[in-house]
C-alpha positions as a Markdown table, in Angstrom:
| # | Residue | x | y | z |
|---|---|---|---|---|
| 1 | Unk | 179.1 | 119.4 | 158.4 |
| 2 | Unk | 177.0 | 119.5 | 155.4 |
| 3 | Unk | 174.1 | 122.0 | 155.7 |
| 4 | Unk | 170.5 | 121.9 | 153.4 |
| 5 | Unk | 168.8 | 125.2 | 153.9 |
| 6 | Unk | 165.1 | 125.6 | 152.4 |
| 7 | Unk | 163.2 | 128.1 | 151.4 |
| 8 | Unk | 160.3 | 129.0 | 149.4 |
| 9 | Unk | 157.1 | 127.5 | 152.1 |
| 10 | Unk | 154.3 | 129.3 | 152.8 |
| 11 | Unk | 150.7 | 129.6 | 152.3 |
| 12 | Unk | 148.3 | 129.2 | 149.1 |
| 13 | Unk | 145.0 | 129.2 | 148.0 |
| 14 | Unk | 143.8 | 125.9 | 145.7 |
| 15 | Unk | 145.3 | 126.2 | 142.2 |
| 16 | Unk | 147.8 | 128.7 | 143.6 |
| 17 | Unk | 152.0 | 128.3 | 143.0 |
| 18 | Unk | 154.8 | 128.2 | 145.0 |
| 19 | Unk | 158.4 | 127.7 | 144.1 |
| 20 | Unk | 160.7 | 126.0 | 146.3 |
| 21 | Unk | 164.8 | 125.9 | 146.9 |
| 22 | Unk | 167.4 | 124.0 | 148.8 |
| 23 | Unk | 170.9 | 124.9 | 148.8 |
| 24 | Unk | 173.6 | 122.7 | 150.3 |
| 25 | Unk | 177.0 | 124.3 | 151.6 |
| 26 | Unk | 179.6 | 122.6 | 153.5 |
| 27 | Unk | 182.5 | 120.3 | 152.9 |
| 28 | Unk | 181.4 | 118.6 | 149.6 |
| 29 | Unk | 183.2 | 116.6 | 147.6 |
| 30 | Unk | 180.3 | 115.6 | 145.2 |
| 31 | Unk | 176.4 | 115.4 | 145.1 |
| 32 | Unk | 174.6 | 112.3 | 143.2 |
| 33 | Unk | 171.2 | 113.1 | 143.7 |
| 34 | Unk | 168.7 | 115.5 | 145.2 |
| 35 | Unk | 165.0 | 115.2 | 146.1 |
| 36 | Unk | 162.0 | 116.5 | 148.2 |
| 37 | Unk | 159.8 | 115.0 | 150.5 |
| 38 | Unk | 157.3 | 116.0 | 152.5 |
| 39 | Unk | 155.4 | 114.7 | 155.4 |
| 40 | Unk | 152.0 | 115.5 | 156.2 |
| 41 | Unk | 150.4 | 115.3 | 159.9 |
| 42 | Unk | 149.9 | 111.8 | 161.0 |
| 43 | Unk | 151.7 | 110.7 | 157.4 |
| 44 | Unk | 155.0 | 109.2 | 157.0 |
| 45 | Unk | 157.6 | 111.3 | 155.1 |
| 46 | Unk | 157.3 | 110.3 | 151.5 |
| 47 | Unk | 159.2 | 111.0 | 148.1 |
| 48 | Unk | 157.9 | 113.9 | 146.0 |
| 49 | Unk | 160.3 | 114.2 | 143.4 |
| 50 | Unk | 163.8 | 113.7 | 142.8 |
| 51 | Unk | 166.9 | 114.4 | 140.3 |
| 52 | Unk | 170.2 | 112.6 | 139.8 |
| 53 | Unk | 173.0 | 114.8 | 138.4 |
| 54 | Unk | 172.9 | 113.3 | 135.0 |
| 55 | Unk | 169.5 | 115.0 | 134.8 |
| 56 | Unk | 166.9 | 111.8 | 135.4 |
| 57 | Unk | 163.7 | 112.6 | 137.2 |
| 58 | Unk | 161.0 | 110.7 | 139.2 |
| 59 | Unk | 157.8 | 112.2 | 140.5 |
| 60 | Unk | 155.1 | 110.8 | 143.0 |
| 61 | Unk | 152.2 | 110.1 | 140.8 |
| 62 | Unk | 150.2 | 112.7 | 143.1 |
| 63 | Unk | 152.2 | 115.6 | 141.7 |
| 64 | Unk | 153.1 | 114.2 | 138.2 |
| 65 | Unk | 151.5 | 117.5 | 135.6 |
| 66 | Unk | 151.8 | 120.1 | 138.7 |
| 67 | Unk | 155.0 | 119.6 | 140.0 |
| 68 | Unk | 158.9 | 120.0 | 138.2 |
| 69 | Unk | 161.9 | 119.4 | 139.7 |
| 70 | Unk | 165.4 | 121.2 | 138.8 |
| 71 | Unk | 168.8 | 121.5 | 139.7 |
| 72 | Unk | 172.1 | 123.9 | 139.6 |
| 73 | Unk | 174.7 | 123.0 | 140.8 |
| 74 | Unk | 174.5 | 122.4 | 144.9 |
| 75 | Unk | 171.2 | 123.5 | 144.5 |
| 76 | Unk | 167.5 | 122.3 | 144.2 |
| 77 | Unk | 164.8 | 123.4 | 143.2 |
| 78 | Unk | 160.4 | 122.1 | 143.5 |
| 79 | Unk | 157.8 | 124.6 | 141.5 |
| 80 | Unk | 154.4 | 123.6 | 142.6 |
| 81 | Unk | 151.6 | 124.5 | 140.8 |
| 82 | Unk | 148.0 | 123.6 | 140.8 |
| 83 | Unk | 148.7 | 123.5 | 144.5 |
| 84 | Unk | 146.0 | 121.4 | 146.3 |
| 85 | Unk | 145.2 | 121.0 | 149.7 |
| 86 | Unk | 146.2 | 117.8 | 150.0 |
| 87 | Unk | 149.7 | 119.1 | 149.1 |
| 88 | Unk | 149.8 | 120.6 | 152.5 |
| 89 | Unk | 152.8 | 119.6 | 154.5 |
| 90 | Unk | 155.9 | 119.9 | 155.6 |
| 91 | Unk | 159.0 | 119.8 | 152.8 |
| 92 | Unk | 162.0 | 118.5 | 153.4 |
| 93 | Unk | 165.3 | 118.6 | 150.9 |
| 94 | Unk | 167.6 | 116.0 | 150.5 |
| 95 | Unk | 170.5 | 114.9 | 148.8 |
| 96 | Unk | 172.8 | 112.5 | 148.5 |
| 97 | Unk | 176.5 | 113.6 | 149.5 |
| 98 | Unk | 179.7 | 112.9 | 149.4 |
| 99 | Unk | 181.6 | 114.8 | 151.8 |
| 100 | Unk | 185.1 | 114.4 | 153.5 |
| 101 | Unk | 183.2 | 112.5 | 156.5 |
| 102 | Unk | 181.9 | 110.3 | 154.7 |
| 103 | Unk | 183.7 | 108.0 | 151.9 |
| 104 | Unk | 180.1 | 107.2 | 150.4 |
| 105 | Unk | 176.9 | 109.0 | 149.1 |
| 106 | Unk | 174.9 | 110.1 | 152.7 |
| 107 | Unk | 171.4 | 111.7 | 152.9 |
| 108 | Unk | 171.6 | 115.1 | 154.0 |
| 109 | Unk | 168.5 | 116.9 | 154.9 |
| 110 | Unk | 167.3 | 119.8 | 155.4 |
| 111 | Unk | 165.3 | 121.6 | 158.3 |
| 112 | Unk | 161.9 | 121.5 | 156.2 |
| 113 | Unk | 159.6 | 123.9 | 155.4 |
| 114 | Unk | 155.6 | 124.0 | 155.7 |
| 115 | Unk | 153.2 | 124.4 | 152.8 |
| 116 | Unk | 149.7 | 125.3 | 153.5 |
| 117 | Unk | 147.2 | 124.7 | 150.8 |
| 118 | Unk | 143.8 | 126.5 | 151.4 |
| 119 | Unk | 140.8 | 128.6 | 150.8 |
Protein backbone atom coordinates (compact mmCIF):
# COMPACT_ATOMS: atom_id res chain seq x y z
CA UNK A 1 0.00 0.00 0.00
CA UNK A 2 2.98 2.24 0.24
CA UNK A 3 3.54 4.20 -2.94
CA UNK A 4 7.23 6.05 -4.14
CA UNK A 5 6.47 8.42 -6.86
CA UNK A 6 9.55 10.02 -8.78
CA UNK A 7 10.07 12.83 -10.58
CA UNK A 8 12.62 15.07 -11.76
CA UNK A 9 14.35 12.54 -15.06
CA UNK A 10 14.99 13.80 -18.16
CA UNK A 11 17.59 14.69 -20.49
CA UNK A 12 21.05 16.77 -20.15
CA UNK A 13 23.89 17.79 -21.86
CA UNK A 14 27.65 16.87 -20.09
CA UNK A 15 28.09 19.22 -17.05
CA UNK A 16 24.38 19.95 -17.04
CA UNK A 17 22.01 19.62 -13.63
CA UNK A 18 19.11 17.88 -12.79
CA UNK A 19 17.28 17.71 -9.45
CA UNK A 20 15.51 14.80 -8.49
CA UNK A 21 12.36 13.82 -5.85
CA UNK A 22 10.58 10.92 -4.42
CA UNK A 23 7.68 11.16 -2.26
CA UNK A 24 6.18 8.25 -0.34
CA UNK A 25 2.30 8.29 0.63
CA UNK A 26 0.42 5.52 2.01
CA UNK A 27 -0.08 3.84 5.32
CA UNK A 28 3.25 4.82 7.12
CA UNK A 29 3.99 4.37 10.36
CA UNK A 30 7.74 5.41 10.18
CA UNK A 31 10.58 5.75 7.48
CA UNK A 32 14.39 4.87 8.57
CA UNK A 33 16.05 5.44 5.53
CA UNK A 34 15.84 6.58 1.90
CA UNK A 35 18.12 6.20 -1.04
CA UNK A 36 18.52 6.16 -4.92
CA UNK A 37 19.69 3.75 -7.24
CA UNK A 38 19.95 3.57 -10.57
CA UNK A 39 20.48 0.97 -13.13
CA UNK A 40 22.07 1.40 -16.36
CA UNK A 41 21.47 -0.95 -19.55
CA UNK A 42 23.04 -4.33 -19.16
CA UNK A 43 24.13 -3.08 -15.35
CA UNK A 44 22.86 -4.28 -12.20
CA UNK A 45 20.88 -1.68 -10.06
CA UNK A 46 23.42 -0.17 -7.80
CA UNK A 47 23.38 2.38 -4.77
CA UNK A 48 23.83 6.07 -5.53
CA UNK A 49 23.24 7.69 -2.46
CA UNK A 50 21.38 7.26 0.65
CA UNK A 51 20.10 9.13 3.97
CA UNK A 52 19.00 7.74 7.33
CA UNK A 53 16.60 9.91 9.26
CA UNK A 54 19.09 10.99 11.79
CA UNK A 55 20.72 12.76 8.79
CA UNK A 56 23.87 10.27 7.87
CA UNK A 57 24.83 10.06 4.26
CA UNK A 58 26.68 7.63 1.87
CA UNK A 59 27.51 8.29 -1.67
CA UNK A 60 28.81 5.92 -4.55
CA UNK A 61 32.32 7.08 -5.00
CA UNK A 62 31.29 7.81 -8.81
CA UNK A 63 29.01 10.68 -7.72
CA UNK A 64 30.90 11.80 -4.50
CA UNK A 65 31.57 16.18 -5.40
CA UNK A 66 28.47 16.09 -7.99
CA UNK A 67 25.89 14.53 -6.27
CA UNK A 68 23.84 15.59 -2.71
CA UNK A 69 21.35 13.79 -1.20
CA UNK A 70 18.43 15.36 1.16
CA UNK A 71 15.44 14.67 2.93
CA UNK A 72 11.85 16.18 4.35
CA UNK A 73 9.91 14.46 5.83
CA UNK A 74 8.44 11.36 3.51
CA UNK A 75 10.37 12.87 0.99
CA UNK A 76 13.71 12.52 -0.93
CA UNK A 77 15.47 14.32 -2.73
CA UNK A 78 19.08 13.65 -5.55
CA UNK A 79 20.59 17.04 -7.15
CA UNK A 80 22.93 16.04 -9.83
CA UNK A 81 25.37 18.15 -11.12
CA UNK A 82 28.24 17.84 -13.32
CA UNK A 83 26.06 15.31 -14.95
CA UNK A 84 28.11 12.86 -17.06
CA UNK A 85 27.19 10.43 -19.47
CA UNK A 86 28.00 7.78 -17.69
CA UNK A 87 25.32 8.95 -15.23
CA UNK A 88 22.76 7.89 -17.71
CA UNK A 89 20.25 5.44 -16.41
CA UNK A 90 17.33 4.71 -14.90
CA UNK A 91 16.63 6.09 -11.06
CA UNK A 92 14.88 4.40 -8.78
CA UNK A 93 13.82 5.70 -5.01
CA UNK A 94 13.77 3.66 -2.13
CA UNK A 95 13.13 3.67 1.29
CA UNK A 96 12.89 1.81 4.13
CA UNK A 97 9.30 1.55 5.70
CA UNK A 98 7.42 0.75 8.31
CA UNK A 99 3.95 0.43 7.53
CA UNK A 100 0.85 -1.32 9.17
CA UNK A 101 1.70 -4.51 6.78
CA UNK A 102 4.61 -4.91 7.73
CA UNK A 103 5.97 -5.01 11.58
CA UNK A 104 9.64 -4.31 10.25
CA UNK A 105 11.57 -1.71 8.03
CA UNK A 106 10.60 -2.99 4.12
CA UNK A 107 12.12 -1.52 0.85
CA UNK A 108 9.65 0.35 -0.97
CA UNK A 109 10.44 1.47 -4.40
CA UNK A 110 9.53 3.48 -6.73
CA UNK A 111 8.56 3.17 -10.54
CA UNK A 112 12.00 4.89 -11.68
CA UNK A 113 12.76 7.48 -13.78
CA UNK A 114 15.38 7.77 -16.89
CA UNK A 115 18.26 10.19 -17.00
CA UNK A 116 19.92 10.78 -20.22
CA UNK A 117 23.32 12.38 -20.20
CA UNK A 118 24.47 13.71 -23.70
CA UNK A 119 25.79 16.01 -26.23
Amino acid sequence: QVQLVESGGGWVQPGGSLRLSCTASGSIISINGMGWYRQAPGRERELVASIIRGGSIAYADSVKGRFTISRDDKSVYLQMNNLKPEDTAVYFCNAGVKSRLNTAYVPSWGQGTQVTVSS
